[in-house]
Short mmCIF file of C-alpha atoms and ligand atoms in Angstrom, two decimals:
data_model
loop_
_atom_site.label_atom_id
_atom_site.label_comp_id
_atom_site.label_asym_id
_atom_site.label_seq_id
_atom_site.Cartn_x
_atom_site.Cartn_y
_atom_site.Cartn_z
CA UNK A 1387 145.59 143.20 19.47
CA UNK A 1388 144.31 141.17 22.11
CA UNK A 1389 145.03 137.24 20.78
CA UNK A 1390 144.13 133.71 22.69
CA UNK A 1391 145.88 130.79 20.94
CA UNK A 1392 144.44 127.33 22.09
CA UNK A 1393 146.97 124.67 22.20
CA UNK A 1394 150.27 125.55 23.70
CA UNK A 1395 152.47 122.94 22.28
CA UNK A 1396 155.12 123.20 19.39
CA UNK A 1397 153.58 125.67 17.25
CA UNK A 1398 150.43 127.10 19.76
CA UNK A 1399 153.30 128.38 22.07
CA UNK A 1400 155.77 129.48 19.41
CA UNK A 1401 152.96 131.69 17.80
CA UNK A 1402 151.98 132.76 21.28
CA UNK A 1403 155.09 133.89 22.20
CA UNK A 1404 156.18 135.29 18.89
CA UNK A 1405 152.84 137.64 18.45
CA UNK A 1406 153.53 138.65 22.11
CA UNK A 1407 157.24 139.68 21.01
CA UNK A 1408 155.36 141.78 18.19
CA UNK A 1409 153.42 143.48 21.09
CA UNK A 1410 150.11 141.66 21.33
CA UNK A 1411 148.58 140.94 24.27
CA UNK A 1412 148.73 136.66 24.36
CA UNK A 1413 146.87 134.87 26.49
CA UNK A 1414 147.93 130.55 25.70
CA UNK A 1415 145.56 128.29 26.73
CA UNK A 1416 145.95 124.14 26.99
CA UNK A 1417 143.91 121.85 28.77
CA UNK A 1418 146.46 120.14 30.55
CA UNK A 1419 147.12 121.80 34.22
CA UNK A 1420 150.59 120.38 34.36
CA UNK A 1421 151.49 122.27 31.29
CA UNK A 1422 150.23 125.27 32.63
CA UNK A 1423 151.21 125.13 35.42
CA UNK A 1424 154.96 124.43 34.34
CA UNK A 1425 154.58 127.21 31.94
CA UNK A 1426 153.42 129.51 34.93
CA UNK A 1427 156.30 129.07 36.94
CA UNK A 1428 158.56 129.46 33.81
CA UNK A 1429 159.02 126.08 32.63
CA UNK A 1430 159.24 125.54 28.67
CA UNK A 1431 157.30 121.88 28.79
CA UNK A 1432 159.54 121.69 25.09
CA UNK A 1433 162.69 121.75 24.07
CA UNK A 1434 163.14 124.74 21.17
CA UNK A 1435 165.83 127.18 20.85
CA UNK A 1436 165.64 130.61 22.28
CA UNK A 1437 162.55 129.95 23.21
CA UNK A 1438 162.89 130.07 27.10
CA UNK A 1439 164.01 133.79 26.68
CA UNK A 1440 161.34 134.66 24.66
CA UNK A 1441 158.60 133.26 27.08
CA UNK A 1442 160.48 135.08 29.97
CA UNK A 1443 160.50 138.19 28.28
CA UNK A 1444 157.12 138.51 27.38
CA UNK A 1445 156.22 137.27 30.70
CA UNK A 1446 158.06 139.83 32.27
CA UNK A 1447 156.72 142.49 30.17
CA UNK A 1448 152.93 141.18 31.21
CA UNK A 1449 152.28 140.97 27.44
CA UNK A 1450 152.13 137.03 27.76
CA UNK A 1451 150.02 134.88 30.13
CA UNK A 1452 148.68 131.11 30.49
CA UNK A 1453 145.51 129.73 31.27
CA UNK A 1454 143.50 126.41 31.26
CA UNK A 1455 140.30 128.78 31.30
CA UNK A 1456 139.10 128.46 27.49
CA UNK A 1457 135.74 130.55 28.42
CA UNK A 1458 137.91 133.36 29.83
CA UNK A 1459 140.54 133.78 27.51
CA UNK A 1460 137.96 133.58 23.96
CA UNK A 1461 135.83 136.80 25.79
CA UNK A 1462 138.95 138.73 26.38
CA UNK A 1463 140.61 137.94 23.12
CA UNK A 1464 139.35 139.77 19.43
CA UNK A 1465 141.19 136.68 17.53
CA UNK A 1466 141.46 133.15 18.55
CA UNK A 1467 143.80 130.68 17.72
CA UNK A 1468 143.19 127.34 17.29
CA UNK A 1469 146.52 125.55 17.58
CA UNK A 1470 145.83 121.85 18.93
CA UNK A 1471 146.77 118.68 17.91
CA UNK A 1472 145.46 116.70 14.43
CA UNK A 1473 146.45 113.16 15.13
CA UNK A 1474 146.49 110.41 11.96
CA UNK A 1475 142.96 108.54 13.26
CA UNK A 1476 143.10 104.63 12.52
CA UNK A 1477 142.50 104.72 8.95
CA UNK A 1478 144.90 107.57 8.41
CA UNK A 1479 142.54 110.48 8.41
CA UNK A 1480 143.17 113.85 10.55
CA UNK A 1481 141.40 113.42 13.82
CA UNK A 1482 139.69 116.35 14.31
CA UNK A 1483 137.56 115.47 17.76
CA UNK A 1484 140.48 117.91 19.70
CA UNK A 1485 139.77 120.90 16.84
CA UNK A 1486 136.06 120.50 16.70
CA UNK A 1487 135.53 120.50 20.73
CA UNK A 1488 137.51 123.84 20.97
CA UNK A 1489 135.35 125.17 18.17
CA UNK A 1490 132.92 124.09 20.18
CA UNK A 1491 133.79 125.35 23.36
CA UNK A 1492 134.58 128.79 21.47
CA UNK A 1493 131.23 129.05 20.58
CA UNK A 1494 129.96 128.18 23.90
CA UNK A 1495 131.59 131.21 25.43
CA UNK A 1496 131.41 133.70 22.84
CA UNK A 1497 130.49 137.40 23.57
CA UNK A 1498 130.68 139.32 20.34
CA UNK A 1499 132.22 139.56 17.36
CA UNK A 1500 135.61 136.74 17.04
CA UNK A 1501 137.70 136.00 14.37
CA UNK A 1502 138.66 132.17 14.59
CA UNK A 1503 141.98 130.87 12.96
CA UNK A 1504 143.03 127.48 12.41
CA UNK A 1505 146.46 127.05 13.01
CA UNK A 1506 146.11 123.09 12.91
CA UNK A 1507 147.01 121.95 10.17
CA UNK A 1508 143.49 120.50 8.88
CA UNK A 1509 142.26 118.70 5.76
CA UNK A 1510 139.99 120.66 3.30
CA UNK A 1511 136.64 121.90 4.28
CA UNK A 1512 137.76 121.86 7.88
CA UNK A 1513 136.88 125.43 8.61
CA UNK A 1514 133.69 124.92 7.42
CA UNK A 1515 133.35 122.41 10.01
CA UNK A 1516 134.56 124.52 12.41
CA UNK A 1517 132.11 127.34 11.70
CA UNK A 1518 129.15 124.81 12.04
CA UNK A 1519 130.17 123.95 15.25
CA UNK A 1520 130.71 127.48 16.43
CA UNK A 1521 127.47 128.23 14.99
CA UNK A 1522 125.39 125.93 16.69
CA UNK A 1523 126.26 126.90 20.13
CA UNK A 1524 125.75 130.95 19.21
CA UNK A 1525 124.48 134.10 17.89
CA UNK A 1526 127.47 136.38 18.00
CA UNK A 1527 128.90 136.70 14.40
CA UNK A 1528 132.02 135.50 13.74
CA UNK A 1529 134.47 134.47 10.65
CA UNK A 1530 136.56 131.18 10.67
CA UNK A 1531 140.32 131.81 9.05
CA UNK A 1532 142.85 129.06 7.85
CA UNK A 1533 145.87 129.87 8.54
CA UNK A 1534 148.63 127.23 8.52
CA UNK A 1535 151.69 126.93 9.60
CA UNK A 1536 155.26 125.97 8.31
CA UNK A 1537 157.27 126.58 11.24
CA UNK A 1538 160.00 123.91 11.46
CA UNK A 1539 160.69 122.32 15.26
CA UNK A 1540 164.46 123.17 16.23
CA UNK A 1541 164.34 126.59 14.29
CA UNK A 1542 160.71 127.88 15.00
CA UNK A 1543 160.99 130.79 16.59
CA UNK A 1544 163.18 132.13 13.62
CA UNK A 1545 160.42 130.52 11.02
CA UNK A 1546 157.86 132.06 12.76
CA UNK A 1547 159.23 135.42 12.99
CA UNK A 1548 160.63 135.71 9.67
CA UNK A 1549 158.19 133.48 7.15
CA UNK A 1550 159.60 132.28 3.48
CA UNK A 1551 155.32 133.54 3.19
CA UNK A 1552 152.17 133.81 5.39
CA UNK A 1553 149.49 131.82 4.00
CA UNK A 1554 145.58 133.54 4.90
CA UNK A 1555 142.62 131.16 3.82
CA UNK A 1556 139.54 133.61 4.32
CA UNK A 1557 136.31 134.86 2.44
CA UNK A 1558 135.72 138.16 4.02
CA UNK A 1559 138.15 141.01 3.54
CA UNK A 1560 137.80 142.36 6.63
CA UNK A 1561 138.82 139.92 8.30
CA UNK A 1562 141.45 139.36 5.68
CA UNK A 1563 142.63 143.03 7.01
CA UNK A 1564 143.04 142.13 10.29
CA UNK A 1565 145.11 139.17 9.69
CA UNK A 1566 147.55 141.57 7.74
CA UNK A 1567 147.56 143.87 10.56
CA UNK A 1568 148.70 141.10 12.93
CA UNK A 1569 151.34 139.70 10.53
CA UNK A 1570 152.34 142.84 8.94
CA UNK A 1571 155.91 143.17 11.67
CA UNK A 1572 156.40 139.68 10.36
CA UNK A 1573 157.07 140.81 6.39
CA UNK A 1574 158.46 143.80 6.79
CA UNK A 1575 161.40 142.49 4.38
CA UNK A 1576 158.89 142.11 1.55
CA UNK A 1577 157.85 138.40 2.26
CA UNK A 1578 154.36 138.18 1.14
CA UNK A 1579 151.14 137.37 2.92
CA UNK A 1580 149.18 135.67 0.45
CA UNK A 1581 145.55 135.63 0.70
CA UNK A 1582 143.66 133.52 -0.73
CA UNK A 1583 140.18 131.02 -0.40
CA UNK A 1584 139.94 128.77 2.44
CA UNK A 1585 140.26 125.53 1.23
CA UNK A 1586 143.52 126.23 -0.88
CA UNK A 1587 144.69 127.26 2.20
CA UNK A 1588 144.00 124.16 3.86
CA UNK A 1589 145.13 122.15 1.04
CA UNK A 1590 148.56 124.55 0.39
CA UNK A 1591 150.21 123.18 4.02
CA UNK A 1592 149.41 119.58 3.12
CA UNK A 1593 150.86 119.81 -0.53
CA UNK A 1594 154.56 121.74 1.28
CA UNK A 1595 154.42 118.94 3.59
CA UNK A 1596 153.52 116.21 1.01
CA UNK A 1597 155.88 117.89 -1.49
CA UNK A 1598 158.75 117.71 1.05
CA UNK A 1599 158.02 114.24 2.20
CA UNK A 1600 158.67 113.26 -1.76
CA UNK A 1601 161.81 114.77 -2.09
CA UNK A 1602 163.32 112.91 0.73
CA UNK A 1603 161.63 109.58 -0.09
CA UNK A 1604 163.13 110.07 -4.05
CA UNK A 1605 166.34 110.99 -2.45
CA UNK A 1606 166.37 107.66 -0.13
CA UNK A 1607 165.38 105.55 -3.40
CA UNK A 1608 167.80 107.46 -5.13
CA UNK A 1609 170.33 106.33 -2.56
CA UNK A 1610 169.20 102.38 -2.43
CA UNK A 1611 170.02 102.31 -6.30
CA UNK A 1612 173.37 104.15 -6.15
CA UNK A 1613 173.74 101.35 -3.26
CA UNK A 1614 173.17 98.99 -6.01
CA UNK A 1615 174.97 100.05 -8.60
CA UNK A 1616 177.97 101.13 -7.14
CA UNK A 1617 177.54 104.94 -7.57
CA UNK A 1618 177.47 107.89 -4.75
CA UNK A 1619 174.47 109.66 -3.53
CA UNK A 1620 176.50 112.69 -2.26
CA UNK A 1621 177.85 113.05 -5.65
CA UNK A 1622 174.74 112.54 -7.60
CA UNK A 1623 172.82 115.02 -4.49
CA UNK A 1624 175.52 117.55 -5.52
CA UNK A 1625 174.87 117.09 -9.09
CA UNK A 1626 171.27 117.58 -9.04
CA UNK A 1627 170.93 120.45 -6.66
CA UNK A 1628 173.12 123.03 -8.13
CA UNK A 1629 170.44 122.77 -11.12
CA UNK A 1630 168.72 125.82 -10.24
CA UNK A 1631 165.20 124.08 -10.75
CA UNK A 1632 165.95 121.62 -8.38
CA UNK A 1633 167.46 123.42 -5.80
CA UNK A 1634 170.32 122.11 -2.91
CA UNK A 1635 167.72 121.44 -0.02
CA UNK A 1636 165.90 118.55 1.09
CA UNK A 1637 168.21 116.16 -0.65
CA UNK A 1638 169.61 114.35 1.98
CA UNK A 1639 169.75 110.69 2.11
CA UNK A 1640 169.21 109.10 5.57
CA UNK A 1641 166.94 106.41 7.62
CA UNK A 1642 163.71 108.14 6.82
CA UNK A 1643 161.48 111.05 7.67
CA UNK A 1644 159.69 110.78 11.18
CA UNK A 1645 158.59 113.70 13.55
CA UNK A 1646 154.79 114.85 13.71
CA UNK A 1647 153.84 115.99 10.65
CA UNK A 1648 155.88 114.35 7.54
CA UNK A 1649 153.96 111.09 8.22
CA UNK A 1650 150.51 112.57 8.90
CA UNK A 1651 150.23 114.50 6.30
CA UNK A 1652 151.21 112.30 3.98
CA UNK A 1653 148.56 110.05 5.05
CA UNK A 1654 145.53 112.87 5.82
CA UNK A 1655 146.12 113.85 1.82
CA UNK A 1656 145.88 110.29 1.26
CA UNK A 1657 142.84 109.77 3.08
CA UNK A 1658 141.19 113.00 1.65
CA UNK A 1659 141.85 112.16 -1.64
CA UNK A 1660 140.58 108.56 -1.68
CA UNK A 1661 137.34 110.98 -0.23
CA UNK A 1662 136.43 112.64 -3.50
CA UNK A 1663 137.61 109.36 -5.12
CA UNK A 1664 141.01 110.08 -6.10
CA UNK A 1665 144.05 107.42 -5.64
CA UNK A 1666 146.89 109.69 -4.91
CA UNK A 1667 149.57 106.76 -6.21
CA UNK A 1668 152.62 109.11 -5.37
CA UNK A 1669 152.14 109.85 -2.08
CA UNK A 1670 151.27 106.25 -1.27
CA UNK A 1671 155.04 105.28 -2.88
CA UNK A 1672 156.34 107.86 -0.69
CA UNK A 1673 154.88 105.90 2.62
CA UNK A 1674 156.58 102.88 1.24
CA UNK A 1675 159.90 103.67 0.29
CA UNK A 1676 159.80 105.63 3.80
CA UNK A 1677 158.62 102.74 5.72
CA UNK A 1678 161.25 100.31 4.12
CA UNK A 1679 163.82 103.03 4.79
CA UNK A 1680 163.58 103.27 8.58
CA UNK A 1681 164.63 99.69 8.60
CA UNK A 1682 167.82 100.45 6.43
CA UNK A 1683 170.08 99.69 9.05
CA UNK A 1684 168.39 96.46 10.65
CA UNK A 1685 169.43 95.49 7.39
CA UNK A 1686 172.72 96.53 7.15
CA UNK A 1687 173.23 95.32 10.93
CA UNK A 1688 171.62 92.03 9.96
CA UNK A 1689 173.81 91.42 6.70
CA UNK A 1690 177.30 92.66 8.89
CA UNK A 1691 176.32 89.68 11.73
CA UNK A 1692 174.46 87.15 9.61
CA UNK A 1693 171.04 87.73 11.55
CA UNK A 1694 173.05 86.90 14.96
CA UNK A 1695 172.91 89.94 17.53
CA UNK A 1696 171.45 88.78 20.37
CA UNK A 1697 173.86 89.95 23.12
CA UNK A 1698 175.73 92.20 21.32
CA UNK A 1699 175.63 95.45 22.57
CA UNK A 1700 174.93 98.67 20.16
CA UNK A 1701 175.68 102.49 20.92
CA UNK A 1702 173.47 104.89 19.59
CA UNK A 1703 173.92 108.43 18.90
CA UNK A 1704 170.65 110.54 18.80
CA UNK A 1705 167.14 109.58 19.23
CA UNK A 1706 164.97 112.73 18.43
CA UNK A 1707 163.29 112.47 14.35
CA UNK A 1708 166.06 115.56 13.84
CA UNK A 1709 168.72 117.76 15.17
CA UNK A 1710 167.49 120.93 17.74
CA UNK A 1711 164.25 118.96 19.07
CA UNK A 1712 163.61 116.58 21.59
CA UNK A 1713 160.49 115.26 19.29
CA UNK A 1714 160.31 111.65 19.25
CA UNK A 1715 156.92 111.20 17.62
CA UNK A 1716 157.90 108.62 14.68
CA UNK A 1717 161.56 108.57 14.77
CA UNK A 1718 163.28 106.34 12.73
CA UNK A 1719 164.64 105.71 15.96
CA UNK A 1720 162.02 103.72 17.43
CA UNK A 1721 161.93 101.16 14.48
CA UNK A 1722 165.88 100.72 14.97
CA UNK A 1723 165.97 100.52 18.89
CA UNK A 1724 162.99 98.30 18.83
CA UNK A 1725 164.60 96.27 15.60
CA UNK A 1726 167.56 95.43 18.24
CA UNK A 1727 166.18 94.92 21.20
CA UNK A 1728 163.59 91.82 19.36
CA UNK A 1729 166.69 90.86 18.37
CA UNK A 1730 167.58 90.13 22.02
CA UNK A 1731 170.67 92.81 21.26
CA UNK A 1732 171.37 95.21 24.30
CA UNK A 1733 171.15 99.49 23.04
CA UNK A 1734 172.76 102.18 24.65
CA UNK A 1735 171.42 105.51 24.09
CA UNK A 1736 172.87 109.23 24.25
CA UNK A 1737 170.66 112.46 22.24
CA UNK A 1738 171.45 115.88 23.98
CA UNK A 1739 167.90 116.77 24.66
CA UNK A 1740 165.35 113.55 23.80
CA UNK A 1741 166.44 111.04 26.62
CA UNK A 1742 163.35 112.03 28.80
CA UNK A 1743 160.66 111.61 25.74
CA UNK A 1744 162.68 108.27 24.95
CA UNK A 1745 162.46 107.19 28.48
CA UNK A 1746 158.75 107.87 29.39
CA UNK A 1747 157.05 107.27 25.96
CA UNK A 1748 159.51 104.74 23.81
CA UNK A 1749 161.78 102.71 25.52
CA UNK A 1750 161.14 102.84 29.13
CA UNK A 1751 163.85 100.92 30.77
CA UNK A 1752 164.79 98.67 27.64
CA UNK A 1753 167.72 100.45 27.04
CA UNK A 1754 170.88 102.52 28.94
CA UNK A 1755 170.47 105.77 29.23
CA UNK A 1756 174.07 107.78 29.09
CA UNK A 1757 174.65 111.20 29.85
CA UNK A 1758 177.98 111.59 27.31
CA UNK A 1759 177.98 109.73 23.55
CA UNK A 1760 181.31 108.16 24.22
CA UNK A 1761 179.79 106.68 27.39
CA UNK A 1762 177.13 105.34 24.72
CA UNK A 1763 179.68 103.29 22.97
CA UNK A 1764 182.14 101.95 25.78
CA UNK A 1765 182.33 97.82 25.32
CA UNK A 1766 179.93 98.72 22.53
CA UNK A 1767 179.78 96.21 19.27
CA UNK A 1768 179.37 99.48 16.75
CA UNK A 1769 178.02 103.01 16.61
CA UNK A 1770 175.18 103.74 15.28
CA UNK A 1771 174.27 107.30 13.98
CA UNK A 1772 170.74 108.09 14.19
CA UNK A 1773 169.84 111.91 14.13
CA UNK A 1774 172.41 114.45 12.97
CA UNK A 1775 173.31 116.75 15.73
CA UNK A 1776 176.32 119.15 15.27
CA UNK A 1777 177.82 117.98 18.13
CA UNK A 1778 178.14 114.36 16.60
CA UNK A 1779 179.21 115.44 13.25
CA UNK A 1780 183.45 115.78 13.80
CA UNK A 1781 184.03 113.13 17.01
CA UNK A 1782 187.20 112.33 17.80
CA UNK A 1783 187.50 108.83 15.94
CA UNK A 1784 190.72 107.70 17.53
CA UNK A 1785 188.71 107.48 20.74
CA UNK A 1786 185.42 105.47 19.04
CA UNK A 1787 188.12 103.08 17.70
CA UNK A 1788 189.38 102.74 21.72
CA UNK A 1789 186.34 103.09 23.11
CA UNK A 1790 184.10 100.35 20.82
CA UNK A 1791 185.00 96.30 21.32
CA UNK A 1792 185.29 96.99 17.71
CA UNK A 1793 185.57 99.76 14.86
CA UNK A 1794 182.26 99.31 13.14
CA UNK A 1795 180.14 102.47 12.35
CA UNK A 1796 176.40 102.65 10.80
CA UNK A 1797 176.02 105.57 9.64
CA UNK A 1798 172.11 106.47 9.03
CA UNK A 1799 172.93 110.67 8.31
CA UNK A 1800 175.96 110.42 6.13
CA UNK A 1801 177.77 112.51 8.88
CA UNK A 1802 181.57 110.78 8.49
CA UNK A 1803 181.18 109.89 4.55
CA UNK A 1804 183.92 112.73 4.21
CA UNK A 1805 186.03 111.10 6.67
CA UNK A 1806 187.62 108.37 4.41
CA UNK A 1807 186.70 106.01 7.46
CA UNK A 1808 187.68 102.63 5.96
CA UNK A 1809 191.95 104.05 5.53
CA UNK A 1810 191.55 104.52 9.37
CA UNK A 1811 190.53 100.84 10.22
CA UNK A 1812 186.61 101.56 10.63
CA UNK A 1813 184.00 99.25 8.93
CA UNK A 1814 181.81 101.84 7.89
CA UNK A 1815 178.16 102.13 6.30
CA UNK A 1816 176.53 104.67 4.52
CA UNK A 1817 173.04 105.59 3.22
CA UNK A 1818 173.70 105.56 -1.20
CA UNK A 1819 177.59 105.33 -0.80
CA UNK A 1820 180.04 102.94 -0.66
CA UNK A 1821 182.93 103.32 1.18
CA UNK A 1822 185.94 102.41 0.40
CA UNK A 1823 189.36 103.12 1.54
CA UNK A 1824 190.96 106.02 -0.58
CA UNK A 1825 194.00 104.58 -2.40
CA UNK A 1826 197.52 105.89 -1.91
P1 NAD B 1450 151.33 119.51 20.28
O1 NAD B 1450 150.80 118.17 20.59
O2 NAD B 1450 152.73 119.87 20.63
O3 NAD B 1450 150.39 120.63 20.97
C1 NAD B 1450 149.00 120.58 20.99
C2 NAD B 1450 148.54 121.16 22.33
O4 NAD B 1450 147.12 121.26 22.31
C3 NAD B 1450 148.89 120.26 23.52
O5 NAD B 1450 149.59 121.03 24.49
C4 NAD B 1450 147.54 119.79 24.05
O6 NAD B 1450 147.52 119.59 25.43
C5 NAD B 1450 146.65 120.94 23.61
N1 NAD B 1450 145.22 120.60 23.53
C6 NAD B 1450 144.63 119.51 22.99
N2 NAD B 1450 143.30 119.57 23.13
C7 NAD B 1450 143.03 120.74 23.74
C8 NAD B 1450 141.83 121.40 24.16
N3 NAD B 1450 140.64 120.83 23.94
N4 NAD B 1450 141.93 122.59 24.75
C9 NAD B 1450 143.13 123.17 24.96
N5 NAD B 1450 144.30 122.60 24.61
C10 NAD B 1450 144.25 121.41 24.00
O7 NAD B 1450 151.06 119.72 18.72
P2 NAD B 1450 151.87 120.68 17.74
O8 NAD B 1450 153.09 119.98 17.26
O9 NAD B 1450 151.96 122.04 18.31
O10 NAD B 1450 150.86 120.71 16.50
C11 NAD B 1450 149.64 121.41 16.54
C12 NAD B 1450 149.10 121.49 15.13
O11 NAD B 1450 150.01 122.26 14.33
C13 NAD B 1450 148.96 120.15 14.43
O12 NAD B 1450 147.84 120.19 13.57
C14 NAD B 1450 150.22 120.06 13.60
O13 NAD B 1450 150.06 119.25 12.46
C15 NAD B 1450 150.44 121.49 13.21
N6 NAD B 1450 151.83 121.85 12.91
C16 NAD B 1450 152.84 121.35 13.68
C17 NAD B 1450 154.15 121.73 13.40
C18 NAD B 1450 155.30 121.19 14.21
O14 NAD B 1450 156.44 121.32 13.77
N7 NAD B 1450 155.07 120.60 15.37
C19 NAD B 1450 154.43 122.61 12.34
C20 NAD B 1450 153.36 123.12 11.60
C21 NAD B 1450 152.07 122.73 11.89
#
């Protein structure tokens, strides 16, 4: 099938790529040169696992090409992905201006018959939208499709390519056909594709999202009262999950959810529910406790030094919202690096692949930039975890405790609680546990 997808970021490129892999023939569009341009000369503008590859294979195999021409790539292509970004506008409402002027732009350059997919993820009655503004700029027929996505960053080409379930918003069964037909190497285990009308669609990405987001904000309340009351998170997370309606994921503790789409979405159902007059209470608790958790350890760091940090120095290990991305957009990160710096502390900063987001769109020259995490912490006041990646998950501790000016760890992941921390000389904090050295 011949496919354009519009928007060759995170998910536009990862569905590129992935229907190219199935044998499609992909043309990825983006209006900025530079990304296209990178991409031509076989530069991944992101960081995603086995992704590189994948682009160079496809490439390679002439099944896979780039373009900034919009006009060229919707009259060569039968379906047409619309994969661009849907900011939070100022009141908290998807921004659609970047969805609505491809729509508009497809419409401009249309040539026959297109089916139109929005890959975005968009509030309710979006596609509607979309087909107006198709509409008004042509006579061809066409059919708009929702289409979401629940590809995870760090593990998306394996999400994309083998889906829990694909989720097809449309009205018209043909069209409904031809999505099947394009997904159909995707299921071959059995997973379903689930078709169904388009604004459930719409609405089913938001309420995974939303759902998701309310697990971890429960969990992190969860964790402030076990705080409180002197009991353990991990042990109460253990309890819980092996329930078999509750299930072991998404039950992690930490500093908060960040990235691009927890905090959006949260807010676009928000938004759209205040809309049609509904006050959606839980998901406006779920901004809260998420908001006062991403300043969980300015607090702890403020009750350790009494307030006092300007000119200590902190190390920090990881920067990205989560392991296996280099996405910074509303890390929990940012509120902690910023917290210290007003403070007039000094930060020193190591993640394995988010130093160049942190560099050019967070912190600028604010903070030191080292290549290795024990560089991060020499002459350092304490360690501070920030993003679980593996490769900060078993360190050596004798060296932290010769390497720091002195053995304090905050730990906003939970990675060491196992580690019995305190027996080894370490002032250590935890999200939900408190640590204290085993006796004996
Ligand atoms: P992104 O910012 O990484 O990519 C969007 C791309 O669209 C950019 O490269 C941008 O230059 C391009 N673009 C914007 N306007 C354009 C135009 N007029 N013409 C051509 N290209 C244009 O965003 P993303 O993370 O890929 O997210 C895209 C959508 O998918 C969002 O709605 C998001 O909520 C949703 N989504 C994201 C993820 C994720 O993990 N990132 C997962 C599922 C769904």
């Amino acid at each position: 099938m011949k496919i354009a997808v519009i928007g060759s970021g995170y998910v536009g490129l990862v569905a590129g790529t992935c229907f190219a892999e199935t044998g499609n023939n992909v043309v990825c569009v983006d209006n900025v040169v530079a990304k296209i341009d990178a991409l031509k000369a076989g530069k991944i503008p992101i960081y995603e696992p086995g992704l590189e590859e994948l682009v160079k294979r496809n490439v390679a195999e002439e099944r896979l090409t780039f373009t900034t021409d919009l006009a060229a790539a919707v009259k060569s292509s039968l379906v047409l992905f619309i994969a661009v970004g849907t900011p939070p506008g100022e009141d908290g409402s998807s921004d659609l201006s970047a969805v609505l002027a491809v729509a508009k732009a497809i419409g401009k350059s249309m040539d026959g018959f297109k089916v139109i997919v929005d890959k975005s993820t968009v509030p309710c009655g979006t596609a509607r939208k979309v087909a107006a503004a198709i509409r008004a700029e042509t006579t061809h027929p066409f059919d708009v499709v929702s289409n979401p996505e629940f590809l995870k960053e760090g593990a998306a080409i394996d999400d994309f390519m083998k889906p829990d379930r694909v989720v097809v918003g449309c009205d018209d069964p043909r069209t409904a056909e031809i999505m099947k037909e394009l997904y159909a190497p995707f299921v071959r285990t059995g997973k379903p594709i689930l078709v169904m009308d388009v604004e459930s669609a719409e609405l089913t990405k938001y309420a995974a999202n939303a759902m998701l987001a309310t697990r971890i904000s429960f969990m992190n309340e969860m964790a402030s009262l076990c705080e409180k009351l002197g009991a353990n998170v991990d042990h109460v997370r253990r309890g819980i999950g092996l329930d078999a309606r509750i299930g072991t994921s998404f039950l992690f503790p930490g500093i908060g959810y960040g990235g691009s789409c927890f905090p959006k979405d949260v807010k676009a159902v928000v938004k759209t529910a205040e809309s049609v007059g509904h006050d959606f209470k839980i998901l406006k608790a779920v901004e809260d406790v998420n908001e006062h958790q991403k300043r969980w350890m300015l607090r702890k760091i403020d009750a350790h030094y009494g307030k006092d940090v300007a000119g200590k120095t902190f190390g920090v290990w990881g920067l990205s919202f989560k392991p296996q991305t280099d996405d910074m957009r509303e890390a929990p990160s940012i509120v902690v690096v910023n917290g210290l710096l007003e403070r007039g502390a000094k930060v020193r900063v190591c993640d394995p692949v988010a130093m160049d987001e942190a560099r050019k769109h967070h912190f600028g020259d604010k903070v030191t930039y080292c290549k290795r995490n024990y560089e991060a912490i020499e002459g350092a006041d304490a360690l501070l975890v920030l993003t679980e990646w593996n490769e900060f998950r078993h360190p050596d501790f004798d060296r932290i405790k010769q390497t720091l000016k002195h053995p304090v760890i905050f730990d906003g992941r939970n990675c060491y609680v196992s580690y019995d921390l305190p027996s080894r000389g370490f002032t250590y904090a935890c999200v939900g546990v408190k640590p204290t050295a085993k006796k004996g």
